């Protein structure tokens, strides 16, 4: 299980743990929706389009590693490594997303605390970098929603 724990209420930075072991650090972007992280010595950057409906993850050389589409919708997808992964928001009232395979839930992402913004994900079959990308996208979407509500 992958967990994202917010470091501070004042900055959007998260420590990322897999099965209790630190694996990476998510640093949200200040001016653009997205963020960055380093995993196994490789740098990754996550950015959205102007509407926040599409996200892409690039590696240190600028090559696109993964992309997410229709992120603000009930059903959305992630494409990585030639595969498409389907996700679905379970309810407008709950902070939970499901990963689907042929329409059947096989994984879940939950916001464990509305106050801190902590998340946990159980996404079997996804490489760790793609799991972090999915969590990062959901962190960015939550931050954009909070900023819009405050405006």
mmCIF file of N, CA and C in Angstrom, residues 1-110:
data_model
loop_
_atom_site.group_PDB
_atom_site.id
_atom_site.type_symbol
_atom_site.label_atom_id
_atom_site.label_comp_id
_atom_site.label_asym_id
_atom_site.label_seq_id
_atom_site.Cartn_x
_atom_site.Cartn_y
_atom_site.Cartn_z
ATOM 1 N N UNK A 1 0.837 -1.177 0.000
ATOM 2 C CA UNK A 1 0.000 0.000 0.000
ATOM 3 C C UNK A 1 0.886 1.244 0.000
ATOM 4 N N UNK A 2 0.516 2.206 -0.813
ATOM 5 C CA UNK A 2 1.235 3.470 -0.925
ATOM 6 C C UNK A 2 0.496 4.526 -0.115
ATOM 7 N N UNK A 3 1.222 5.250 0.719
ATOM 8 C CA UNK A 3 0.616 6.310 1.534
ATOM 9 C C UNK A 3 1.316 7.628 1.284
ATOM 10 N N UNK A 4 0.526 8.695 1.222
ATOM 11 C CA UNK A 4 1.045 10.058 1.086
ATOM 12 C C UNK A 4 0.664 10.812 2.349
ATOM 13 N N UNK A 5 1.668 11.255 3.102
ATOM 14 C CA UNK A 5 1.437 11.982 4.351
ATOM 15 C C UNK A 5 1.957 13.399 4.215
ATOM 16 N N UNK A 6 1.062 14.355 4.398
ATOM 17 C CA UNK A 6 1.422 15.768 4.265
ATOM 18 C C UNK A 6 2.389 16.161 5.372
ATOM 19 N N UNK A 7 3.452 16.872 4.984
ATOM 20 C CA UNK A 7 4.485 17.261 5.947
ATOM 21 C C UNK A 7 4.076 18.441 6.808
ATOM 22 N N UNK A 8 3.302 19.368 6.231
ATOM 23 C CA UNK A 8 2.985 20.602 6.938
ATOM 24 C C UNK A 8 1.655 21.135 6.439
ATOM 25 N N UNK A 9 0.938 21.817 7.287
ATOM 26 C CA UNK A 9 -0.316 22.449 6.874
ATOM 27 C C UNK A 9 -0.051 23.655 5.987
ATOM 28 N N UNK A 10 1.150 24.180 6.009
ATOM 29 C CA UNK A 10 1.456 25.420 5.299
ATOM 30 C C UNK A 10 2.033 25.201 3.914
ATOM 31 N N UNK A 11 2.543 24.016 3.640
ATOM 32 C CA UNK A 11 3.121 23.724 2.323
ATOM 33 C C UNK A 11 2.550 22.409 1.824
ATOM 34 N N UNK A 12 2.411 22.313 0.536
ATOM 35 C CA UNK A 12 1.866 21.091 -0.046
ATOM 36 C C UNK A 12 3.003 20.153 -0.445
ATOM 37 N N UNK A 13 3.549 19.511 0.555
ATOM 38 C CA UNK A 13 4.607 18.529 0.359
ATOM 39 C C UNK A 13 4.201 17.263 1.101
ATOM 40 N N UNK A 14 4.471 16.136 0.478
ATOM 41 C CA UNK A 14 4.051 14.860 1.038
ATOM 42 C C UNK A 14 5.218 13.886 1.069
ATOM 43 N N UNK A 15 5.341 13.164 2.182
ATOM 44 C CA UNK A 15 6.247 12.025 2.249
ATOM 45 C C UNK A 15 5.468 10.822 1.735
ATOM 46 N N UNK A 16 6.098 10.020 0.883
ATOM 47 C CA UNK A 16 5.443 8.857 0.295
ATOM 48 C C UNK A 16 6.069 7.584 0.846
ATOM 49 N N UNK A 17 5.217 6.689 1.323
ATOM 50 C CA UNK A 17 5.654 5.438 1.937
ATOM 51 C C UNK A 17 4.985 4.264 1.235
ATOM 52 N N UNK A 18 5.756 3.227 0.966
ATOM 53 C CA UNK A 18 5.168 1.990 0.478
ATOM 54 C C UNK A 18 5.389 0.930 1.537
ATOM 55 N N UNK A 19 4.283 0.416 2.065
ATOM 56 C CA UNK A 19 4.325 -0.568 3.150
ATOM 57 C C UNK A 19 5.187 -0.079 4.310
ATOM 58 N N UNK A 20 5.072 1.219 4.634
ATOM 59 C CA UNK A 20 5.774 1.811 5.762
ATOM 60 C C UNK A 20 7.196 2.262 5.485
ATOM 61 N N UNK A 21 7.713 1.990 4.294
ATOM 62 C CA UNK A 21 9.086 2.347 3.937
ATOM 63 C C UNK A 21 9.072 3.613 3.079
ATOM 64 N N UNK A 22 9.852 4.653 3.460
ATOM 65 C CA UNK A 22 9.890 5.865 2.629
ATOM 66 C C UNK A 22 10.437 5.549 1.233
ATOM 67 N N UNK A 23 9.710 6.026 0.193
ATOM 68 C CA UNK A 23 10.151 5.760 -1.180
ATOM 69 C C UNK A 23 10.368 7.035 -1.985
ATOM 70 N N UNK A 24 9.672 8.119 -1.626
ATOM 71 C CA UNK A 24 9.796 9.356 -2.404
ATOM 72 C C UNK A 24 9.200 10.511 -1.610
ATOM 73 N N UNK A 25 9.312 11.691 -2.199
ATOM 74 C CA UNK A 25 8.819 12.930 -1.608
ATOM 75 C C UNK A 25 8.103 13.705 -2.710
ATOM 76 N N UNK A 26 6.822 14.016 -2.520
ATOM 77 C CA UNK A 26 6.035 14.777 -3.503
ATOM 78 C C UNK A 26 6.097 16.253 -3.140
ATOM 79 N N UNK A 27 6.511 17.074 -4.101
ATOM 80 C CA UNK A 27 6.581 18.519 -3.903
ATOM 81 C C UNK A 27 5.661 19.178 -4.923
ATOM 82 N N UNK A 28 4.535 19.724 -4.447
ATOM 83 C CA UNK A 28 3.574 20.357 -5.350
ATOM 84 C C UNK A 28 4.144 21.632 -5.932
ATOM 85 N N UNK A 29 3.754 21.910 -7.150
ATOM 86 C CA UNK A 29 4.169 23.129 -7.832
ATOM 87 C C UNK A 29 3.423 24.323 -7.248
ATOM 88 N N UNK A 30 4.110 25.451 -7.141
ATOM 89 C CA UNK A 30 3.491 26.652 -6.584
ATOM 90 C C UNK A 30 2.635 27.359 -7.623
ATOM 91 N N UNK A 31 3.116 27.470 -8.860
ATOM 92 C CA UNK A 31 2.437 28.293 -9.862
ATOM 93 C C UNK A 31 1.611 27.499 -10.857
ATOM 94 N N UNK A 32 1.885 26.216 -11.023
ATOM 95 C CA UNK A 32 1.141 25.393 -11.973
ATOM 96 C C UNK A 32 0.599 24.177 -11.254
ATOM 97 N N UNK A 33 -0.488 23.626 -11.773
ATOM 98 C CA UNK A 33 -1.060 22.427 -11.181
ATOM 99 C C UNK A 33 -0.158 21.234 -11.486
ATOM 100 N N UNK A 34 0.238 20.530 -10.449
ATOM 101 C CA UNK A 34 1.120 19.374 -10.598
ATOM 102 C C UNK A 34 2.170 19.362 -9.515
ATOM 103 N N UNK A 35 3.294 18.750 -9.810
ATOM 104 C CA UNK A 35 4.368 18.660 -8.833
ATOM 105 C C UNK A 35 5.516 17.839 -9.385
ATOM 106 N N UNK A 36 6.397 17.416 -8.465
ATOM 107 C CA UNK A 36 7.557 16.630 -8.884
ATOM 108 C C UNK A 36 7.959 15.674 -7.776
ATOM 109 N N UNK A 37 8.692 14.637 -8.178
ATOM 110 C CA UNK A 37 9.223 13.674 -7.214
ATOM 111 C C UNK A 37 10.426 12.973 -7.831
ATOM 112 N N UNK A 38 11.235 12.374 -6.976
ATOM 113 C CA UNK A 38 12.380 11.577 -7.404
ATOM 114 C C UNK A 38 12.181 10.172 -6.864
ATOM 115 N N UNK A 39 12.341 9.185 -7.738
ATOM 116 C CA UNK A 39 12.176 7.789 -7.355
ATOM 117 C C UNK A 39 13.340 6.995 -7.930
ATOM 118 N N UNK A 40 14.049 6.292 -7.082
ATOM 119 C CA UNK A 40 15.198 5.482 -7.512
ATOM 120 C C UNK A 40 16.193 6.288 -8.340
ATOM 121 N N UNK A 41 16.425 7.540 -7.941
ATOM 122 C CA UNK A 41 17.396 8.391 -8.618
ATOM 123 C C UNK A 41 16.905 9.036 -9.903
ATOM 124 N N UNK A 42 15.660 8.788 -10.291
ATOM 125 C CA UNK A 42 15.087 9.391 -11.505
ATOM 126 C C UNK A 42 14.116 10.496 -11.110
ATOM 127 N N UNK A 43 14.249 11.645 -11.773
ATOM 128 C CA UNK A 43 13.361 12.779 -11.523
ATOM 129 C C UNK A 43 12.146 12.697 -12.434
ATOM 130 N N UNK A 44 10.984 13.013 -11.860
ATOM 131 C CA UNK A 44 9.735 13.042 -12.614
ATOM 132 C C UNK A 44 9.030 14.361 -12.341
ATOM 133 N N UNK A 45 8.340 14.856 -13.351
ATOM 134 C CA UNK A 45 7.570 16.089 -13.212
ATOM 135 C C UNK A 45 6.155 15.823 -13.721
ATOM 136 N N UNK A 46 5.164 16.320 -12.982
ATOM 137 C CA UNK A 46 3.758 16.148 -13.337
ATOM 138 C C UNK A 46 3.164 17.524 -13.587
ATOM 139 N N UNK A 47 2.508 17.684 -14.736
ATOM 140 C CA UNK A 47 1.903 18.966 -15.110
ATOM 141 C C UNK A 47 0.527 18.730 -15.709
ATOM 142 N N UNK A 48 -0.338 19.751 -15.595
ATOM 143 C CA UNK A 48 -1.675 19.662 -16.181
ATOM 144 C C UNK A 48 -1.813 20.635 -17.339
ATOM 145 N N UNK A 49 -2.891 20.444 -18.098
ATOM 146 C CA UNK A 49 -3.230 21.441 -19.104
ATOM 147 C C UNK A 49 -3.903 22.622 -18.392
ATOM 148 N N UNK A 50 -4.290 23.639 -19.129
ATOM 149 C CA UNK A 50 -4.846 24.858 -18.525
ATOM 150 C C UNK A 50 -6.145 24.599 -17.766
ATOM 151 N N UNK A 51 -6.917 23.594 -18.168
ATOM 152 C CA UNK A 51 -8.202 23.326 -17.527
ATOM 153 C C UNK A 51 -8.096 22.298 -16.412
ATOM 154 N N UNK A 52 -6.951 21.685 -16.238
ATOM 155 C CA UNK A 52 -6.774 20.684 -15.195
ATOM 156 C C UNK A 52 -7.483 19.373 -15.493
ATOM 157 N N UNK A 53 -7.819 19.129 -16.754
ATOM 158 C CA UNK A 53 -8.509 17.888 -17.110
ATOM 159 C C UNK A 53 -7.550 16.822 -17.635
ATOM 160 N N UNK A 54 -6.347 17.221 -18.025
ATOM 161 C CA UNK A 54 -5.326 16.288 -18.508
ATOM 162 C C UNK A 54 -4.019 16.554 -17.774
ATOM 163 N N UNK A 55 -3.352 15.484 -17.409
ATOM 164 C CA UNK A 55 -2.056 15.571 -16.735
ATOM 165 C C UNK A 55 -1.066 14.690 -17.470
ATOM 166 N N UNK A 56 0.194 15.071 -17.422
ATOM 167 C CA UNK A 56 1.243 14.225 -17.984
ATOM 168 C C UNK A 56 2.414 14.172 -17.015
ATOM 169 N N UNK A 57 3.114 13.038 -17.039
ATOM 170 C CA UNK A 57 4.310 12.862 -16.222
ATOM 171 C C UNK A 57 5.479 12.654 -17.168
ATOM 172 N N UNK A 58 6.514 13.476 -16.996
ATOM 173 C CA UNK A 58 7.721 13.356 -17.804
ATOM 174 C C UNK A 58 8.892 12.966 -16.914
ATOM 175 N N UNK A 59 9.861 12.299 -17.521
ATOM 176 C CA UNK A 59 11.072 11.957 -16.776
ATOM 177 C C UNK A 59 12.098 13.068 -16.948
ATOM 178 N N UNK A 60 13.292 12.869 -16.433
ATOM 179 C CA UNK A 60 14.334 13.893 -16.467
ATOM 180 C C UNK A 60 14.739 14.326 -17.860
ATOM 181 N N UNK A 61 14.528 13.465 -18.858
ATOM 182 C CA UNK A 61 14.878 13.817 -20.239
ATOM 183 C C UNK A 61 13.735 14.515 -20.968
ATOM 184 N N UNK A 62 12.584 14.629 -20.307
ATOM 185 C CA UNK A 62 11.426 15.279 -20.927
ATOM 186 C C UNK A 62 10.493 14.326 -21.647
ATOM 187 N N UNK A 63 10.803 13.033 -21.637
ATOM 188 C CA UNK A 63 9.947 12.043 -22.291
ATOM 189 C C UNK A 63 8.694 11.794 -21.450
ATOM 190 N N UNK A 64 7.548 11.715 -22.106
ATOM 191 C CA UNK A 64 6.289 11.452 -21.404
ATOM 192 C C UNK A 64 6.257 9.984 -20.984
ATOM 193 N N UNK A 65 6.079 9.767 -19.687
ATOM 194 C CA UNK A 65 6.047 8.427 -19.117
ATOM 195 C C UNK A 65 4.610 7.965 -18.912
ATOM 196 N N UNK A 66 3.728 8.902 -18.545
ATOM 197 C CA UNK A 66 2.323 8.575 -18.288
ATOM 198 C C UNK A 66 1.469 9.805 -18.537
ATOM 199 N N UNK A 67 0.194 9.556 -18.806
ATOM 200 C CA UNK A 67 -0.747 10.662 -18.958
ATOM 201 C C UNK A 67 -2.087 10.255 -18.359
ATOM 202 N N UNK A 68 -2.826 11.248 -17.911
ATOM 203 C CA UNK A 68 -4.160 11.029 -17.349
ATOM 204 C C UNK A 68 -5.128 11.946 -18.074
ATOM 205 N N UNK A 69 -6.313 11.420 -18.404
ATOM 206 C CA UNK A 69 -7.307 12.193 -19.142
ATOM 207 C C UNK A 69 -8.647 12.172 -18.417
ATOM 208 N N UNK A 70 -9.421 13.243 -18.600
ATOM 209 C CA UNK A 70 -10.758 13.405 -18.011
ATOM 210 C C UNK A 70 -10.711 13.326 -16.486
ATOM 211 N N UNK A 71 -9.682 13.891 -15.905
ATOM 212 C CA UNK A 71 -9.431 13.742 -14.476
ATOM 213 C C UNK A 71 -10.551 14.311 -13.611
ATOM 214 N N UNK A 72 -11.190 15.369 -14.022
ATOM 215 C CA UNK A 72 -12.243 15.977 -13.206
ATOM 216 C C UNK A 72 -13.602 15.308 -13.387
ATOM 217 N N UNK A 73 -13.650 14.219 -14.098
ATOM 218 C CA UNK A 73 -14.905 13.512 -14.358
ATOM 219 C C UNK A 73 -15.042 12.307 -13.437
ATOM 220 N N UNK A 74 -16.236 11.704 -13.451
ATOM 221 C CA UNK A 74 -16.443 10.508 -12.642
ATOM 222 C C UNK A 74 -15.539 9.374 -13.129
ATOM 223 N N UNK A 75 -15.456 9.182 -14.441
ATOM 224 C CA UNK A 75 -14.604 8.148 -15.026
ATOM 225 C C UNK A 75 -13.423 8.813 -15.712
ATOM 226 N N UNK A 76 -12.224 8.339 -15.426
ATOM 227 C CA UNK A 76 -11.019 8.901 -16.021
ATOM 228 C C UNK A 76 -10.010 7.787 -16.257
ATOM 229 N N UNK A 77 -8.981 8.093 -17.029
ATOM 230 C CA UNK A 77 -8.022 7.058 -17.411
ATOM 231 C C UNK A 77 -6.585 7.527 -17.219
ATOM 232 N N UNK A 78 -5.717 6.555 -17.046
ATOM 233 C CA UNK A 78 -4.272 6.782 -17.026
ATOM 234 C C UNK A 78 -3.676 5.863 -18.085
ATOM 235 N N UNK A 79 -2.804 6.423 -18.912
ATOM 236 C CA UNK A 79 -2.107 5.635 -19.922
ATOM 237 C C UNK A 79 -0.619 5.639 -19.592
ATOM 238 N N UNK A 80 -0.048 4.439 -19.523
ATOM 239 C CA UNK A 80 1.380 4.304 -19.204
ATOM 240 C C UNK A 80 1.879 2.965 -19.719
ATOM 241 N N UNK A 81 3.057 2.978 -20.295
ATOM 242 C CA UNK A 81 3.665 1.741 -20.761
ATOM 243 C C UNK A 81 2.817 0.995 -21.773
ATOM 244 N N UNK A 82 2.065 1.718 -22.586
ATOM 245 C CA UNK A 82 1.225 1.083 -23.594
ATOM 246 C C UNK A 82 -0.071 0.503 -23.070
ATOM 247 N N UNK A 83 -0.375 0.717 -21.806
ATOM 248 C CA UNK A 83 -1.616 0.210 -21.204
ATOM 249 C C UNK A 83 -2.487 1.367 -20.760
ATOM 250 N N UNK A 84 -3.777 1.112 -20.717
ATOM 251 C CA UNK A 84 -4.742 2.100 -20.229
ATOM 252 C C UNK A 84 -5.364 1.546 -18.952
ATOM 253 N N UNK A 85 -5.334 2.361 -17.905
ATOM 254 C CA UNK A 85 -5.914 1.996 -16.613
ATOM 255 C C UNK A 85 -7.137 2.872 -16.384
ATOM 256 N N UNK A 86 -8.253 2.248 -16.023
ATOM 257 C CA UNK A 86 -9.501 2.975 -15.799
ATOM 258 C C UNK A 86 -9.695 3.247 -14.316
ATOM 259 N N UNK A 87 -10.170 4.467 -14.032
ATOM 260 C CA UNK A 87 -10.465 4.873 -12.661
ATOM 261 C C UNK A 87 -11.868 5.447 -12.605
ATOM 262 N N UNK A 88 -12.467 5.366 -11.416
ATOM 263 C CA UNK A 88 -13.811 5.889 -11.235
ATOM 264 C C UNK A 88 -13.956 6.459 -9.827
ATOM 265 N N UNK A 89 -14.514 7.677 -9.760
ATOM 266 C CA UNK A 89 -14.863 8.249 -8.458
ATOM 267 C C UNK A 89 -16.073 7.474 -7.954
ATOM 268 N N UNK A 90 -16.030 6.991 -6.725
ATOM 269 C CA UNK A 90 -17.111 6.140 -6.228
ATOM 270 C C UNK A 90 -18.385 6.925 -5.953
ATOM 271 N N UNK A 91 -18.242 8.161 -5.489
ATOM 272 C CA UNK A 91 -19.408 8.974 -5.161
ATOM 273 C C UNK A 91 -18.977 10.422 -5.060
ATOM 274 N N UNK A 92 -19.881 11.313 -5.359
ATOM 275 C CA UNK A 92 -19.570 12.731 -5.209
ATOM 276 C C UNK A 92 -19.398 13.094 -3.731
ATOM 277 N N UNK A 93 -19.948 12.275 -2.842
ATOM 278 C CA UNK A 93 -19.915 12.558 -1.402
ATOM 279 C C UNK A 93 -18.715 11.944 -0.702
ATOM 280 N N UNK A 94 -17.990 11.038 -1.362
ATOM 281 C CA UNK A 94 -16.864 10.358 -0.713
ATOM 282 C C UNK A 94 -15.566 10.719 -1.405
ATOM 283 N N UNK A 95 -14.503 10.744 -0.644
ATOM 284 C CA UNK A 95 -13.166 11.015 -1.184
ATOM 285 C C UNK A 95 -12.480 9.702 -1.527
ATOM 286 N N UNK A 96 -13.062 8.989 -2.480
ATOM 287 C CA UNK A 96 -12.539 7.676 -2.824
ATOM 288 C C UNK A 96 -12.618 7.467 -4.337
ATOM 289 N N UNK A 97 -11.591 6.837 -4.881
ATOM 290 C CA UNK A 97 -11.528 6.478 -6.295
ATOM 291 C C UNK A 97 -11.250 4.982 -6.381
ATOM 292 N N UNK A 98 -11.754 4.352 -7.440
ATOM 293 C CA UNK A 98 -11.477 2.939 -7.665
ATOM 294 C C UNK A 98 -10.706 2.769 -8.967
ATOM 295 N N UNK A 99 -9.785 1.825 -8.976
ATOM 296 C CA UNK A 99 -9.158 1.403 -10.222
ATOM 297 C C UNK A 99 -9.964 0.202 -10.713
ATOM 298 N N UNK A 100 -10.326 0.214 -11.990
ATOM 299 C CA UNK A 100 -11.176 -0.828 -12.554
ATOM 300 C C UNK A 100 -10.415 -1.653 -13.584
ATOM 301 N N UNK A 101 -10.775 -2.921 -13.672
ATOM 302 C CA UNK A 101 -10.299 -3.794 -14.750
ATOM 303 C C UNK A 101 -11.534 -4.492 -15.310
ATOM 304 N N UNK A 102 -11.850 -4.203 -16.573
ATOM 305 C CA UNK A 102 -13.074 -4.725 -17.197
ATOM 306 C C UNK A 102 -14.316 -4.386 -16.372
ATOM 307 N N UNK A 103 -14.330 -3.188 -15.795
ATOM 308 C CA UNK A 103 -15.479 -2.719 -15.031
ATOM 309 C C UNK A 103 -15.551 -3.216 -13.604
ATOM 310 N N UNK A 104 -14.589 -4.027 -13.193
ATOM 311 C CA UNK A 104 -14.588 -4.590 -11.838
ATOM 312 C C UNK A 104 -13.531 -3.872 -11.004
ATOM 313 N N UNK A 105 -13.905 -3.401 -9.792
ATOM 314 C CA UNK A 105 -12.915 -2.725 -8.935
ATOM 315 C C UNK A 105 -11.783 -3.674 -8.536
ATOM 316 N N UNK A 106 -10.543 -3.230 -8.774
ATOM 317 C CA UNK A 106 -9.372 -4.027 -8.399
ATOM 318 C C UNK A 106 -8.411 -3.240 -7.506
ATOM 319 N N UNK A 107 -8.653 -1.945 -7.348
ATOM 320 C CA UNK A 107 -7.794 -1.103 -6.521
ATOM 321 C C UNK A 107 -8.581 0.080 -5.997
ATOM 322 N N UNK A 108 -7.998 0.757 -5.022
ATOM 323 C CA UNK A 108 -8.704 1.878 -4.402
ATOM 324 C C UNK A 108 -7.716 2.954 -3.969
ATOM 325 N N UNK A 109 -8.178 4.194 -4.015
ATOM 326 C CA UNK A 109 -7.432 5.343 -3.503
ATOM 327 C C UNK A 109 -8.372 6.082 -2.569
ATOM 328 N N UNK A 110 -7.930 6.335 -1.341
ATOM 329 C CA UNK A 110 -8.775 7.004 -0.347
ATOM 330 C C UNK A 110 -8.050 8.199 0.245
#
